[in-house]
Amino acid sequence: MPPSLAGRPLLLGLAGLVFVAALSLGPVLDALGAQDDIALARERLARAQAASAGPPSVPPLSAMDEAGLVAAFRARLDALAAERVAVVDGAGLQPDPARPTLPRLTASLRGSAEGLHGLLQALETGSPLIVPEEAEIGIERPADPEIGRATVMRLTLTVRGVLLPAPAVRTTP
């Protein structure tokens, strides 16, 4: 056999081995990719389980329309003021053109420093969740120790409410 023909079976065998290795490399790479996907899915599952094990989130103050939002805000303030030394003088709504679904709600309250502080704390921790955007407190009437009159404070409060979208109307064909 000539020397050039003697090496052909070896080259053919090596080419076959390279071909088989290339074919088997695809499934190996797929398996490694699947292993990464499984690890990522396990991480997401662990985060979801940790989130579900925590305390439930408190829903924000919300209503379907502006009048309902002001009424819900006023009712919440009245309920909290009744438990404390505080009085709600008024509550209103200021539309925000930049954020139409998050209008500003304003309120004016009077009471003792402790009563107003407790009311603010209850707003921020109770349900529905109401987080003050602005709060200004000042003295409405100073104390008069001669007649035993306590200091009356005024709180002007601005918070955000949430206007919920109208439910979709279903039509049956």
Short mmCIF file of N, CA and C in Angstrom, two decimals:
data_model
loop_
_atom_site.label_atom_id
_atom_site.label_comp_id
_atom_site.label_asym_id
_atom_site.label_seq_id
_atom_site.Cartn_x
_atom_site.Cartn_y
_atom_site.Cartn_z
N MET A 1 0.84 -1.16 0.00
CA MET A 1 0.00 0.00 0.00
C MET A 1 0.90 1.24 0.00
N PRO A 2 0.57 2.17 -0.85
CA PRO A 2 1.38 3.39 -0.84
C PRO A 2 1.22 4.14 0.49
N PRO A 3 2.22 4.93 0.90
CA PRO A 3 2.17 5.60 2.19
C PRO A 3 1.01 6.59 2.29
N SER A 4 0.57 7.19 1.22
CA SER A 4 -0.53 8.15 1.29
C SER A 4 -1.85 7.46 1.56
N LEU A 5 -2.01 6.21 1.15
CA LEU A 5 -3.25 5.48 1.39
C LEU A 5 -3.27 4.84 2.77
N ALA A 6 -2.11 4.62 3.36
CA ALA A 6 -2.05 3.98 4.67
C ALA A 6 -2.61 4.87 5.78
N GLY A 7 -2.52 6.17 5.65
CA GLY A 7 -3.00 7.09 6.68
C GLY A 7 -4.46 7.45 6.53
N ARG A 8 -5.09 7.09 5.43
CA ARG A 8 -6.50 7.45 5.21
C ARG A 8 -7.44 6.82 6.22
N PRO A 9 -7.32 5.55 6.56
CA PRO A 9 -8.25 5.01 7.55
C PRO A 9 -8.10 5.71 8.89
N LEU A 10 -6.88 6.10 9.26
CA LEU A 10 -6.67 6.81 10.51
C LEU A 10 -7.30 8.19 10.46
N LEU A 11 -7.12 8.90 9.34
CA LEU A 11 -7.73 10.21 9.18
C LEU A 11 -9.25 10.11 9.15
N LEU A 12 -9.74 9.08 8.49
CA LEU A 12 -11.18 8.86 8.43
C LEU A 12 -11.73 8.55 9.83
N GLY A 13 -11.00 7.78 10.59
CA GLY A 13 -11.41 7.46 11.96
C GLY A 13 -11.40 8.70 12.85
N LEU A 14 -10.37 9.55 12.70
CA LEU A 14 -10.29 10.80 13.48
C LEU A 14 -11.41 11.75 13.07
N ALA A 15 -11.70 11.83 11.79
CA ALA A 15 -12.79 12.69 11.32
C ALA A 15 -14.12 12.21 11.89
N GLY A 16 -14.29 10.90 11.95
CA GLY A 16 -15.51 10.33 12.53
C GLY A 16 -15.63 10.66 14.00
N LEU A 17 -14.50 10.56 14.73
CA LEU A 17 -14.51 10.91 16.15
C LEU A 17 -14.84 12.39 16.36
N VAL A 18 -14.29 13.27 15.56
CA VAL A 18 -14.57 14.71 15.66
C VAL A 18 -16.05 14.96 15.37
N PHE A 19 -16.59 14.27 14.37
CA PHE A 19 -17.99 14.42 14.02
C PHE A 19 -18.89 13.97 15.16
N VAL A 20 -18.61 12.82 15.75
CA VAL A 20 -19.40 12.30 16.87
C VAL A 20 -19.28 13.24 18.08
N ALA A 21 -18.07 13.76 18.33
CA ALA A 21 -17.87 14.68 19.45
C ALA A 21 -18.67 15.96 19.23
N ALA A 22 -18.69 16.45 18.00
CA ALA A 22 -19.45 17.68 17.70
C ALA A 22 -20.94 17.43 17.89
N LEU A 23 -21.41 16.27 17.47
CA LEU A 23 -22.83 15.95 17.65
C LEU A 23 -23.20 15.81 19.12
N SER A 24 -22.33 15.24 19.93
CA SER A 24 -22.64 15.05 21.34
C SER A 24 -22.42 16.32 22.16
N LEU A 25 -21.69 17.28 21.63
CA LEU A 25 -21.44 18.53 22.35
C LEU A 25 -22.72 19.36 22.47
N GLY A 26 -23.60 19.31 21.48
CA GLY A 26 -24.86 20.06 21.52
C GLY A 26 -25.71 19.72 22.73
N PRO A 27 -26.03 18.44 22.96
CA PRO A 27 -26.83 18.08 24.13
C PRO A 27 -26.13 18.41 25.46
N VAL A 28 -24.80 18.30 25.49
CA VAL A 28 -24.08 18.63 26.72
C VAL A 28 -24.24 20.12 27.01
N LEU A 29 -24.10 20.96 25.99
CA LEU A 29 -24.28 22.41 26.19
C LEU A 29 -25.72 22.73 26.57
N ASP A 30 -26.68 22.02 25.97
CA ASP A 30 -28.09 22.22 26.35
C ASP A 30 -28.32 21.86 27.81
N ALA A 31 -27.70 20.78 28.26
CA ALA A 31 -27.85 20.37 29.66
C ALA A 31 -27.25 21.41 30.60
N LEU A 32 -26.10 21.96 30.23
CA LEU A 32 -25.49 23.00 31.06
C LEU A 32 -26.36 24.26 31.09
N GLY A 33 -26.96 24.62 29.96
CA GLY A 33 -27.88 25.76 29.92
C GLY A 33 -29.11 25.51 30.76
N ALA A 34 -29.63 24.30 30.72
CA ALA A 34 -30.80 23.94 31.53
C ALA A 34 -30.46 24.00 33.01
N GLN A 35 -29.25 23.64 33.36
CA GLN A 35 -28.82 23.70 34.75
C GLN A 35 -28.83 25.15 35.24
N ASP A 36 -28.38 26.08 34.41
CA ASP A 36 -28.42 27.50 34.77
C ASP A 36 -29.86 27.99 34.90
N ASP A 37 -30.74 27.56 34.00
CA ASP A 37 -32.15 27.95 34.06
C ASP A 37 -32.80 27.42 35.33
N ILE A 38 -32.46 26.22 35.71
CA ILE A 38 -33.02 25.63 36.94
C ILE A 38 -32.54 26.40 38.16
N ALA A 39 -31.27 26.79 38.20
CA ALA A 39 -30.75 27.56 39.32
C ALA A 39 -31.46 28.91 39.42
N LEU A 40 -31.70 29.56 38.30
CA LEU A 40 -32.39 30.84 38.28
C LEU A 40 -33.83 30.67 38.75
N ALA A 41 -34.50 29.62 38.32
CA ALA A 41 -35.88 29.35 38.74
C ALA A 41 -35.94 29.08 40.24
N ARG A 42 -34.95 28.39 40.78
CA ARG A 42 -34.92 28.13 42.22
C ARG A 42 -34.76 29.43 43.01
N GLU A 43 -33.94 30.34 42.50
CA GLU A 43 -33.77 31.64 43.17
C GLU A 43 -35.07 32.42 43.17
N ARG A 44 -35.77 32.44 42.03
CA ARG A 44 -37.06 33.14 41.96
C ARG A 44 -38.07 32.51 42.90
N LEU A 45 -38.09 31.19 42.97
CA LEU A 45 -39.00 30.50 43.87
C LEU A 45 -38.69 30.85 45.32
N ALA A 46 -37.42 30.89 45.68
CA ALA A 46 -37.04 31.24 47.05
C ALA A 46 -37.48 32.66 47.38
N ARG A 47 -37.33 33.60 46.44
CA ARG A 47 -37.77 34.99 46.67
C ARG A 47 -39.27 35.06 46.82
N ALA A 48 -40.00 34.32 45.98
CA ALA A 48 -41.46 34.31 46.06
C ALA A 48 -41.94 33.71 47.37
N GLN A 49 -41.29 32.65 47.83
CA GLN A 49 -41.67 32.05 49.10
C GLN A 49 -41.38 32.99 50.27
N ALA A 50 -40.26 33.69 50.21
CA ALA A 50 -39.93 34.65 51.27
C ALA A 50 -40.94 35.80 51.29
N ALA A 51 -41.34 36.26 50.12
CA ALA A 51 -42.33 37.35 50.05
C ALA A 51 -43.69 36.90 50.55
N SER A 52 -44.07 35.68 50.26
CA SER A 52 -45.38 35.20 50.71
C SER A 52 -45.39 34.88 52.20
N ALA A 53 -44.23 34.61 52.77
CA ALA A 53 -44.17 34.31 54.20
C ALA A 53 -44.23 35.58 55.04
N GLY A 54 -43.94 36.74 54.43
CA GLY A 54 -43.95 38.01 55.15
C GLY A 54 -45.37 38.47 55.40
N PRO A 55 -45.49 39.57 56.14
CA PRO A 55 -46.83 40.09 56.42
C PRO A 55 -47.47 40.62 55.13
N PRO A 56 -48.78 40.53 55.03
CA PRO A 56 -49.45 41.03 53.83
C PRO A 56 -49.31 42.54 53.74
N SER A 57 -49.23 43.05 52.53
CA SER A 57 -49.11 44.49 52.35
C SER A 57 -50.45 45.17 52.60
N VAL A 58 -50.38 46.38 53.13
CA VAL A 58 -51.58 47.13 53.44
C VAL A 58 -51.99 47.90 52.19
N PRO A 59 -53.27 47.81 51.80
CA PRO A 59 -53.70 48.53 50.59
C PRO A 59 -53.72 50.04 50.84
N PRO A 60 -53.46 50.83 49.81
CA PRO A 60 -53.51 52.29 49.97
C PRO A 60 -54.94 52.80 49.99
N LEU A 61 -55.11 54.04 50.40
CA LEU A 61 -56.41 54.68 50.36
C LEU A 61 -56.81 54.83 48.90
N SER A 62 -57.95 54.26 48.52
CA SER A 62 -58.36 54.29 47.12
C SER A 62 -59.87 54.33 47.02
N ALA A 63 -60.35 54.79 45.87
CA ALA A 63 -61.78 54.83 45.57
C ALA A 63 -61.95 54.91 44.06
N MET A 64 -63.17 54.73 43.60
CA MET A 64 -63.46 54.73 42.17
C MET A 64 -63.53 56.15 41.59
N ASP A 65 -63.93 57.13 42.43
CA ASP A 65 -64.04 58.50 41.94
C ASP A 65 -63.55 59.47 43.01
N GLU A 66 -63.45 60.75 42.64
CA GLU A 66 -62.91 61.75 43.55
C GLU A 66 -63.76 61.95 44.79
N ALA A 67 -65.09 61.98 44.61
CA ALA A 67 -65.98 62.16 45.76
C ALA A 67 -65.85 61.00 46.74
N GLY A 68 -65.75 59.78 46.23
CA GLY A 68 -65.58 58.61 47.08
C GLY A 68 -64.24 58.63 47.79
N LEU A 69 -63.21 59.14 47.13
CA LEU A 69 -61.88 59.22 47.73
C LEU A 69 -61.87 60.22 48.88
N VAL A 70 -62.48 61.38 48.68
CA VAL A 70 -62.56 62.38 49.75
C VAL A 70 -63.40 61.84 50.91
N ALA A 71 -64.50 61.17 50.60
CA ALA A 71 -65.35 60.61 51.66
C ALA A 71 -64.61 59.55 52.46
N ALA A 72 -63.85 58.68 51.78
CA ALA A 72 -63.08 57.65 52.49
C ALA A 72 -61.99 58.27 53.35
N PHE A 73 -61.34 59.31 52.85
CA PHE A 73 -60.29 60.01 53.60
C PHE A 73 -60.89 60.68 54.83
N ARG A 74 -62.01 61.36 54.65
CA ARG A 74 -62.66 62.06 55.76
C ARG A 74 -63.15 61.05 56.80
N ALA A 75 -63.70 59.94 56.36
CA ALA A 75 -64.18 58.92 57.30
C ALA A 75 -63.02 58.34 58.11
N ARG A 76 -61.89 58.10 57.45
CA ARG A 76 -60.71 57.57 58.16
C ARG A 76 -60.20 58.59 59.18
N LEU A 77 -60.14 59.87 58.79
CA LEU A 77 -59.69 60.91 59.72
C LEU A 77 -60.66 61.05 60.89
N ASP A 78 -61.96 61.04 60.61
CA ASP A 78 -62.96 61.17 61.68
C ASP A 78 -62.85 60.01 62.67
N ALA A 79 -62.66 58.80 62.17
CA ALA A 79 -62.54 57.63 63.04
C ALA A 79 -61.30 57.73 63.92
N LEU A 80 -60.19 58.17 63.35
CA LEU A 80 -58.96 58.29 64.14
C LEU A 80 -59.03 59.46 65.11
N ALA A 81 -59.66 60.56 64.70
CA ALA A 81 -59.79 61.72 65.58
C ALA A 81 -60.69 61.41 66.76
N ALA A 82 -61.70 60.56 66.56
CA ALA A 82 -62.62 60.21 67.65
C ALA A 82 -61.89 59.44 68.75
N GLU A 83 -60.82 58.73 68.41
CA GLU A 83 -60.06 57.96 69.39
C GLU A 83 -59.02 58.81 70.10
N ARG A 84 -58.82 60.05 69.65
CA ARG A 84 -57.77 60.91 70.19
C ARG A 84 -58.34 62.29 70.49
N VAL A 85 -57.49 63.14 71.06
CA VAL A 85 -57.88 64.51 71.33
C VAL A 85 -57.59 65.31 70.06
N ALA A 86 -58.49 65.18 69.07
CA ALA A 86 -58.32 65.87 67.79
C ALA A 86 -59.69 66.06 67.14
N VAL A 87 -59.76 67.10 66.29
CA VAL A 87 -60.99 67.42 65.57
C VAL A 87 -60.62 67.68 64.12
N VAL A 88 -61.40 67.12 63.19
CA VAL A 88 -61.18 67.36 61.76
C VAL A 88 -62.00 68.57 61.36
N ASP A 89 -61.31 69.63 60.88
CA ASP A 89 -62.00 70.84 60.45
C ASP A 89 -62.45 70.76 59.00
N GLY A 90 -61.74 70.01 58.19
CA GLY A 90 -62.13 69.91 56.79
C GLY A 90 -61.19 68.99 56.01
N ALA A 91 -61.71 68.50 54.90
CA ALA A 91 -60.91 67.65 54.01
C ALA A 91 -61.33 67.96 52.59
N GLY A 92 -60.37 67.94 51.68
CA GLY A 92 -60.67 68.25 50.28
C GLY A 92 -59.72 67.54 49.34
N LEU A 93 -59.90 67.82 48.06
CA LEU A 93 -59.10 67.16 47.03
C LEU A 93 -58.51 68.22 46.11
N GLN A 94 -57.25 68.02 45.73
CA GLN A 94 -56.57 68.88 44.76
C GLN A 94 -56.11 67.98 43.62
N PRO A 95 -56.77 68.05 42.45
CA PRO A 95 -56.33 67.21 41.33
C PRO A 95 -54.90 67.56 40.92
N ASP A 96 -54.17 66.56 40.48
CA ASP A 96 -52.80 66.75 40.02
C ASP A 96 -52.78 66.39 38.54
N PRO A 97 -52.67 67.39 37.65
CA PRO A 97 -52.69 67.08 36.20
C PRO A 97 -51.55 66.17 35.77
N ALA A 98 -50.41 66.23 36.47
CA ALA A 98 -49.28 65.38 36.11
C ALA A 98 -49.52 63.93 36.49
N ARG A 99 -50.31 63.71 37.52
CA ARG A 99 -50.61 62.34 37.99
C ARG A 99 -52.11 62.24 38.28
N PRO A 100 -52.93 62.12 37.25
CA PRO A 100 -54.39 62.17 37.45
C PRO A 100 -54.95 61.03 38.30
N THR A 101 -54.28 59.90 38.37
CA THR A 101 -54.80 58.80 39.18
C THR A 101 -54.32 58.86 40.63
N LEU A 102 -53.48 59.85 40.95
CA LEU A 102 -52.97 60.02 42.31
C LEU A 102 -53.20 61.46 42.78
N PRO A 103 -54.48 61.85 43.00
CA PRO A 103 -54.74 63.22 43.42
C PRO A 103 -54.28 63.47 44.86
N ARG A 104 -54.05 64.74 45.16
CA ARG A 104 -53.67 65.14 46.52
C ARG A 104 -54.94 65.33 47.34
N LEU A 105 -54.90 64.83 48.56
CA LEU A 105 -55.98 65.04 49.51
C LEU A 105 -55.43 65.94 50.61
N THR A 106 -56.20 66.95 51.01
CA THR A 106 -55.75 67.85 52.06
C THR A 106 -56.74 67.79 53.22
N ALA A 107 -56.22 68.05 54.40
CA ALA A 107 -57.07 68.07 55.59
C ALA A 107 -56.52 69.08 56.57
N SER A 108 -57.41 69.62 57.36
CA SER A 108 -57.04 70.54 58.42
C SER A 108 -57.60 69.98 59.71
N LEU A 109 -56.72 69.82 60.72
CA LEU A 109 -57.12 69.23 61.99
C LEU A 109 -56.64 70.10 63.14
N ARG A 110 -57.35 70.02 64.25
CA ARG A 110 -56.94 70.70 65.49
C ARG A 110 -56.89 69.66 66.59
N GLY A 111 -56.01 69.90 67.57
CA GLY A 111 -55.97 69.00 68.72
C GLY A 111 -54.70 69.21 69.52
N SER A 112 -54.52 68.32 70.49
CA SER A 112 -53.31 68.37 71.30
C SER A 112 -52.15 67.82 70.49
N ALA A 113 -50.94 68.13 70.92
CA ALA A 113 -49.76 67.63 70.22
C ALA A 113 -49.75 66.10 70.25
N GLU A 114 -50.09 65.52 71.39
CA GLU A 114 -50.11 64.06 71.50
C GLU A 114 -51.19 63.46 70.61
N GLY A 115 -52.37 64.08 70.58
CA GLY A 115 -53.47 63.57 69.76
C GLY A 115 -53.14 63.61 68.28
N LEU A 116 -52.56 64.72 67.81
CA LEU A 116 -52.21 64.84 66.40
C LEU A 116 -51.06 63.90 66.03
N HIS A 117 -50.10 63.76 66.92
CA HIS A 117 -48.99 62.83 66.66
C HIS A 117 -49.50 61.40 66.56
N GLY A 118 -50.37 61.01 67.49
CA GLY A 118 -50.96 59.66 67.44
C GLY A 118 -51.79 59.44 66.20
N LEU A 119 -52.51 60.48 65.75
CA LEU A 119 -53.32 60.38 64.54
C LEU A 119 -52.42 60.17 63.33
N LEU A 120 -51.33 60.91 63.22
CA LEU A 120 -50.40 60.74 62.10
C LEU A 120 -49.78 59.34 62.11
N GLN A 121 -49.42 58.88 63.27
CA GLN A 121 -48.81 57.54 63.37
C GLN A 121 -49.82 56.47 62.95
N ALA A 122 -51.08 56.62 63.36
CA ALA A 122 -52.10 55.65 62.98
C ALA A 122 -52.39 55.69 61.48
N LEU A 123 -52.32 56.89 60.88
CA LEU A 123 -52.51 56.99 59.42
C LEU A 123 -51.45 56.20 58.68
N GLU A 124 -50.21 56.30 59.13
CA GLU A 124 -49.09 55.67 58.43
C GLU A 124 -48.98 54.17 58.68
N THR A 125 -49.59 53.68 59.74
CA THR A 125 -49.44 52.25 60.07
C THR A 125 -50.71 51.45 59.90
N GLY A 126 -51.86 52.11 59.85
CA GLY A 126 -53.12 51.37 59.78
C GLY A 126 -53.55 51.10 58.36
N SER A 127 -54.72 50.52 58.25
CA SER A 127 -55.29 50.19 56.95
C SER A 127 -56.54 51.04 56.75
N PRO A 128 -56.72 51.69 55.63
CA PRO A 128 -55.87 51.73 54.45
C PRO A 128 -54.64 52.60 54.70
N LEU A 129 -53.59 52.30 53.99
CA LEU A 129 -52.33 53.01 54.15
C LEU A 129 -52.45 54.43 53.61
N ILE A 130 -52.09 55.40 54.45
CA ILE A 130 -52.09 56.80 54.05
C ILE A 130 -50.75 57.37 54.48
N VAL A 131 -49.95 57.77 53.51
CA VAL A 131 -48.63 58.31 53.80
C VAL A 131 -48.64 59.81 53.55
N PRO A 132 -48.36 60.61 54.59
CA PRO A 132 -48.35 62.06 54.39
C PRO A 132 -47.27 62.50 53.41
N GLU A 133 -47.65 63.37 52.50
CA GLU A 133 -46.71 63.97 51.57
C GLU A 133 -46.16 65.25 52.18
N GLU A 134 -47.03 66.00 52.84
CA GLU A 134 -46.65 67.22 53.55
C GLU A 134 -47.46 67.28 54.83
N ALA A 135 -46.84 67.78 55.88
CA ALA A 135 -47.54 67.98 57.14
C ALA A 135 -46.95 69.22 57.80
N GLU A 136 -47.81 70.19 58.05
CA GLU A 136 -47.38 71.40 58.73
C GLU A 136 -48.15 71.50 60.03
N ILE A 137 -47.41 71.71 61.10
CA ILE A 137 -48.05 71.82 62.40
C ILE A 137 -47.69 73.17 63.01
N GLY A 138 -48.64 73.78 63.63
CA GLY A 138 -48.42 75.08 64.26
C GLY A 138 -49.34 75.23 65.45
N ILE A 139 -49.15 76.32 66.16
CA ILE A 139 -49.97 76.57 67.36
C ILE A 139 -51.21 77.34 66.93
N GLU A 140 -52.36 76.78 67.23
CA GLU A 140 -53.65 77.42 66.96
C GLU A 140 -53.98 78.38 68.11
N ARG A 141 -53.81 77.89 69.32
CA ARG A 141 -54.08 78.71 70.51
C ARG A 141 -53.10 78.31 71.59
N PRO A 142 -52.32 79.26 72.12
CA PRO A 142 -51.34 78.90 73.16
C PRO A 142 -52.03 78.53 74.47
N ALA A 143 -51.29 77.85 75.30
CA ALA A 143 -51.80 77.43 76.60
C ALA A 143 -51.94 78.66 77.51
N ASP A 144 -52.90 78.57 78.40
CA ASP A 144 -53.09 79.61 79.41
C ASP A 144 -53.19 78.91 80.75
N PRO A 145 -52.07 78.88 81.51
CA PRO A 145 -52.08 78.14 82.77
C PRO A 145 -53.00 78.75 83.82
N GLU A 146 -53.30 80.05 83.72
CA GLU A 146 -54.16 80.68 84.72
C GLU A 146 -55.58 80.12 84.69
N ILE A 147 -56.07 79.85 83.50
CA ILE A 147 -57.44 79.31 83.41
C ILE A 147 -57.43 77.82 83.10
N GLY A 148 -56.24 77.21 82.98
CA GLY A 148 -56.13 75.78 82.77
C GLY A 148 -56.40 75.35 81.34
N ARG A 149 -56.15 76.24 80.39
CA ARG A 149 -56.40 75.92 78.98
C ARG A 149 -55.12 75.34 78.37
N ALA A 150 -55.26 74.21 77.70
CA ALA A 150 -54.12 73.54 77.07
C ALA A 150 -53.82 74.18 75.72
N THR A 151 -52.63 73.90 75.20
CA THR A 151 -52.24 74.37 73.88
C THR A 151 -53.02 73.59 72.82
N VAL A 152 -53.57 74.31 71.87
CA VAL A 152 -54.27 73.68 70.75
C VAL A 152 -53.39 73.86 69.52
N MET A 153 -53.10 72.74 68.87
CA MET A 153 -52.24 72.74 67.69
C MET A 153 -53.10 72.59 66.44
N ARG A 154 -52.59 73.12 65.30
CA ARG A 154 -53.26 72.93 64.01
C ARG A 154 -52.33 72.13 63.11
N LEU A 155 -52.90 71.13 62.47
CA LEU A 155 -52.16 70.28 61.54
C LEU A 155 -52.80 70.44 60.16
N THR A 156 -51.97 70.84 59.19
CA THR A 156 -52.41 70.88 57.80
C THR A 156 -51.69 69.74 57.09
N LEU A 157 -52.47 68.84 56.53
CA LEU A 157 -51.95 67.58 56.03
C LEU A 157 -52.25 67.44 54.55
N THR A 158 -51.26 66.95 53.79
CA THR A 158 -51.45 66.62 52.37
C THR A 158 -50.98 65.19 52.15
N VAL A 159 -51.85 64.39 51.57
CA VAL A 159 -51.54 62.98 51.28
C VAL A 159 -51.94 62.70 49.83
N ARG A 160 -51.58 61.51 49.35
CA ARG A 160 -52.00 61.07 48.01
C ARG A 160 -53.00 59.93 48.16
N GLY A 161 -54.01 59.97 47.32
CA GLY A 161 -54.96 58.87 47.24
C GLY A 161 -54.81 58.20 45.88
N VAL A 162 -55.51 57.11 45.70
CA VAL A 162 -55.44 56.36 44.44
C VAL A 162 -56.84 56.26 43.86
N LEU A 163 -56.98 56.78 42.63
CA LEU A 163 -58.23 56.61 41.90
C LEU A 163 -58.13 55.32 41.10
N LEU A 164 -59.02 54.39 41.39
CA LEU A 164 -59.02 53.11 40.70
C LEU A 164 -59.66 53.25 39.32
N PRO A 165 -59.17 52.51 38.35
CA PRO A 165 -59.80 52.56 37.02
C PRO A 165 -61.18 51.93 37.08
N ALA A 166 -62.05 52.44 36.23
CA ALA A 166 -63.41 51.89 36.16
C ALA A 166 -63.33 50.45 35.68
N PRO A 167 -64.17 49.58 36.24
CA PRO A 167 -64.13 48.19 35.78
C PRO A 167 -64.56 48.09 34.32
N ALA A 168 -63.95 47.17 33.62
CA ALA A 168 -64.27 46.97 32.20
C ALA A 168 -65.67 46.40 32.08
N VAL A 169 -66.42 46.96 31.17
CA VAL A 169 -67.79 46.50 30.94
C VAL A 169 -67.75 45.34 29.97
N ARG A 170 -68.28 44.22 30.40
CA ARG A 170 -68.30 43.04 29.52
C ARG A 170 -69.62 43.00 28.76
N THR A 171 -69.49 42.75 27.51
CA THR A 171 -70.69 42.59 26.68
C THR A 171 -70.75 41.14 26.24
N THR A 172 -71.92 40.57 26.40
CA THR A 172 -72.08 39.17 25.99
C THR A 172 -72.62 39.14 24.57
N PRO A 173 -72.00 38.36 23.72
CA PRO A 173 -72.45 38.30 22.31
C PRO A 173 -73.74 37.55 22.16
#
